[in-house]
Every structure is written in C-alpha cells, then in structure tokens.
Coordinates of C-alpha atoms in Angstrom, one line a residue:
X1 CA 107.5 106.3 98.5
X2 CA 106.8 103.3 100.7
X3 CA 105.1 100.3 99.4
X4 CA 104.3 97.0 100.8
X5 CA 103.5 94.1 98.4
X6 CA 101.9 91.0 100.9
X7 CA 102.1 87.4 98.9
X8 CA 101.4 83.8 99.8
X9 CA 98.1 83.6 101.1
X10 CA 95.9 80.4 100.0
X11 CA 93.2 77.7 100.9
X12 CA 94.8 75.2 103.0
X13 CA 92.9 72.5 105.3
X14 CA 93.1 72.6 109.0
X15 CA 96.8 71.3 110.3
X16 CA 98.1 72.9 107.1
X17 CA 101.1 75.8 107.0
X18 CA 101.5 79.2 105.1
X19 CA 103.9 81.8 105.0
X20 CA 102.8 85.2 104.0
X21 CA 105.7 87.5 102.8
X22 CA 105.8 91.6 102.6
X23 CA 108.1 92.9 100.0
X24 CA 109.3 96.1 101.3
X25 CA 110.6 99.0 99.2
X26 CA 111.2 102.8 99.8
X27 CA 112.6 102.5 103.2
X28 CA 114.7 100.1 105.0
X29 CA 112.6 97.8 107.1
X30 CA 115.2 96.7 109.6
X31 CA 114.3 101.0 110.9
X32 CA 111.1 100.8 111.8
X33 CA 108.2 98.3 113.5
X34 CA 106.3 95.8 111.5
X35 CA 103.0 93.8 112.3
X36 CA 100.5 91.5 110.6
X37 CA 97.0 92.2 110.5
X38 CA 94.0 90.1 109.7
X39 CA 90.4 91.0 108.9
X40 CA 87.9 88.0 108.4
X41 CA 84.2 88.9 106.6
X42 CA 81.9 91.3 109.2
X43 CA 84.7 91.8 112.0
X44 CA 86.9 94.7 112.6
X45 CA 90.6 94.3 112.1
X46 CA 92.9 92.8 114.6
X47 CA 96.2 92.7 114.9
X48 CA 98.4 89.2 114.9
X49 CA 101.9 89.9 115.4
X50 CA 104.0 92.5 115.7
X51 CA 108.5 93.3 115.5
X52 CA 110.6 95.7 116.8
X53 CA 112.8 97.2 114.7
X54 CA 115.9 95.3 114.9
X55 CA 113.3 92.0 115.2
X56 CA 114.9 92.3 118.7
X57 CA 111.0 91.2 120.3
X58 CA 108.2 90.3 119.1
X59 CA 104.6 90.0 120.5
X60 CA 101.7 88.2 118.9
X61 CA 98.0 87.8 119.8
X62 CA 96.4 85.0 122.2
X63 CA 94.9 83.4 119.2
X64 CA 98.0 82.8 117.2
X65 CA 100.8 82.3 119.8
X66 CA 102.8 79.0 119.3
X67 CA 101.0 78.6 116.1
X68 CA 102.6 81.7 114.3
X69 CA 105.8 83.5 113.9
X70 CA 107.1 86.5 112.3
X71 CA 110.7 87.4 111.0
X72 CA 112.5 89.1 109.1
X73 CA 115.4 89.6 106.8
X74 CA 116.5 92.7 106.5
X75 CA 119.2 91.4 103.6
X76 CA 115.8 90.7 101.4
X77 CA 113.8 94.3 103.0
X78 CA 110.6 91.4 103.4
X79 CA 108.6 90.5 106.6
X80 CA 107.2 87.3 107.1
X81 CA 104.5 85.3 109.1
X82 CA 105.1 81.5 109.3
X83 CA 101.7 79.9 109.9
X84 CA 101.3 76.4 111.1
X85 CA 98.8 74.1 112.7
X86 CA 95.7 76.9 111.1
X87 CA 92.4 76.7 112.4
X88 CA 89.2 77.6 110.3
X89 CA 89.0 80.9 112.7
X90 CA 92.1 82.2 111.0
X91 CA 90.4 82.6 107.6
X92 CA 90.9 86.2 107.0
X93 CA 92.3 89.0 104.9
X94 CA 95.9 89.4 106.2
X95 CA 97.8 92.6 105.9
X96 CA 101.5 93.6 106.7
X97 CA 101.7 97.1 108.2
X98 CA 104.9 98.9 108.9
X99 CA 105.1 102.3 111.3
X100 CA 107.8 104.3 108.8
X101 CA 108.3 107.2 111.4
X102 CA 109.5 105.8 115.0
X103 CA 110.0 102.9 116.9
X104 CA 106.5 101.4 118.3
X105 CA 106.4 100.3 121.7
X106 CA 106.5 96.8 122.7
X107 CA 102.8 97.3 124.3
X108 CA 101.1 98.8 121.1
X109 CA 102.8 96.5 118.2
X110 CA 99.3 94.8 117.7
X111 CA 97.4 98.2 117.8
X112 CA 97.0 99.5 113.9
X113 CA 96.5 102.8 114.8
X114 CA 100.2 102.6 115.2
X115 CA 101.3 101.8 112.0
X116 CA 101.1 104.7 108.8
X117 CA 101.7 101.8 105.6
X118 CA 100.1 98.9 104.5
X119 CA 100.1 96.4 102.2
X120 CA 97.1 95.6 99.9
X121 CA 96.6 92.1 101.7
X122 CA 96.4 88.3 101.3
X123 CA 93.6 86.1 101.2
X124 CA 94.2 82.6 103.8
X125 CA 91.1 80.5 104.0
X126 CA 91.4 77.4 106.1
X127 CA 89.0 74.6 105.6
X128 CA 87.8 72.2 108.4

C-alpha cells in the first residue's frame, strides 16, 4: 500500500526558508512522477512543482519559480521542496502527490488530476 507522510512545514517570516519532505513507502519513488501541491483557506488547490521520474525535469508554477525547488533522493524513497525567499501569499496547506501508475507528462506535472496518492499535508504560514 502506498503512503505518503509530508513533514516540515512551519511559521516563518517573509525572506525565511523551509523544506517540506515526503517520506515515501510502498513503492519506489524514483518509478513514477511527483508534485507539490498547495491549498491556502477559500481557494482551490494548485499545483507548485512537479518531477519526472528519474528527477530528469522538473516544472514549477509562475508563482514559485526561482524561489522553490524540488528533489529527490531516491536512496532515502523522500521528495522534497526547498523553499526560500517565502512570501505571505505562499501560506497554504502543502501536499506531496505521487502518480503510482505511469509516467506523467512534462505538460501536466502541475495538474492533480494526474496524480492517484497523497500525503496528508503540511501547514507553512509566512508572516509579513
């Protein structure tokens, strides 16, 4: 059975850094396509960055690109998103999602309809 545990969420002030982590077990997450979700009070939930299987490309949302970064390591079977410089805006639930049955497309790694697992999510609040 697949499970995703997300960690490392918190309240930092704007400028600060977090790295969220997914612990994955029941599959080998190197296989299949990951991505990070977020959903912030009253808004629907939109994707943040997305990997290919092999963590060969990546692709991340306007909002978060050369501010975030998602890896990795397939020796640990745990995805991570690096977050620096945060902005109030990126207050949110975040989720990692993983796509256990095929390869997602480059195009659609932000798309959650995509993805089949998730984890149970990580509070990040960001004070100005």
């Amino acid at each position: 059975q697949v499970q995703l545990v997300d960690s490392g969420g918190g309240s930092v002030q704007a400028g600060g850094s977090l790295r969220l982590s997914c612990a994955a077990s029941g599959y080998t997450l190197s296989r299949y396509s990951m991505g990070w979700f977020r959903q912030a009070p009253g808004k629907e939930r939109e994707g943040v960055a997305g990997i290919d299987t092999d963590g060969s490309s990546t692709r991340y949302a306007d909002s978060v690109k050369g501010r975030f970064t998602i890896s990795q390591d397939n020796a640990k079977n745990t995805l991570y998103l690096q977050m620096n410089n945060l902005k109030p805006e990126d207050t949110a639930m975040y989720y990692c999602a993983a796509n256990t049955r095929y390869r997602v497309s480059w195009y659609r790694l932000l798309i959650q309809g995509q993805y089949d697992s998730w984890g149970q999510g990580t509070q990040v609040t960001v004070s100005s």
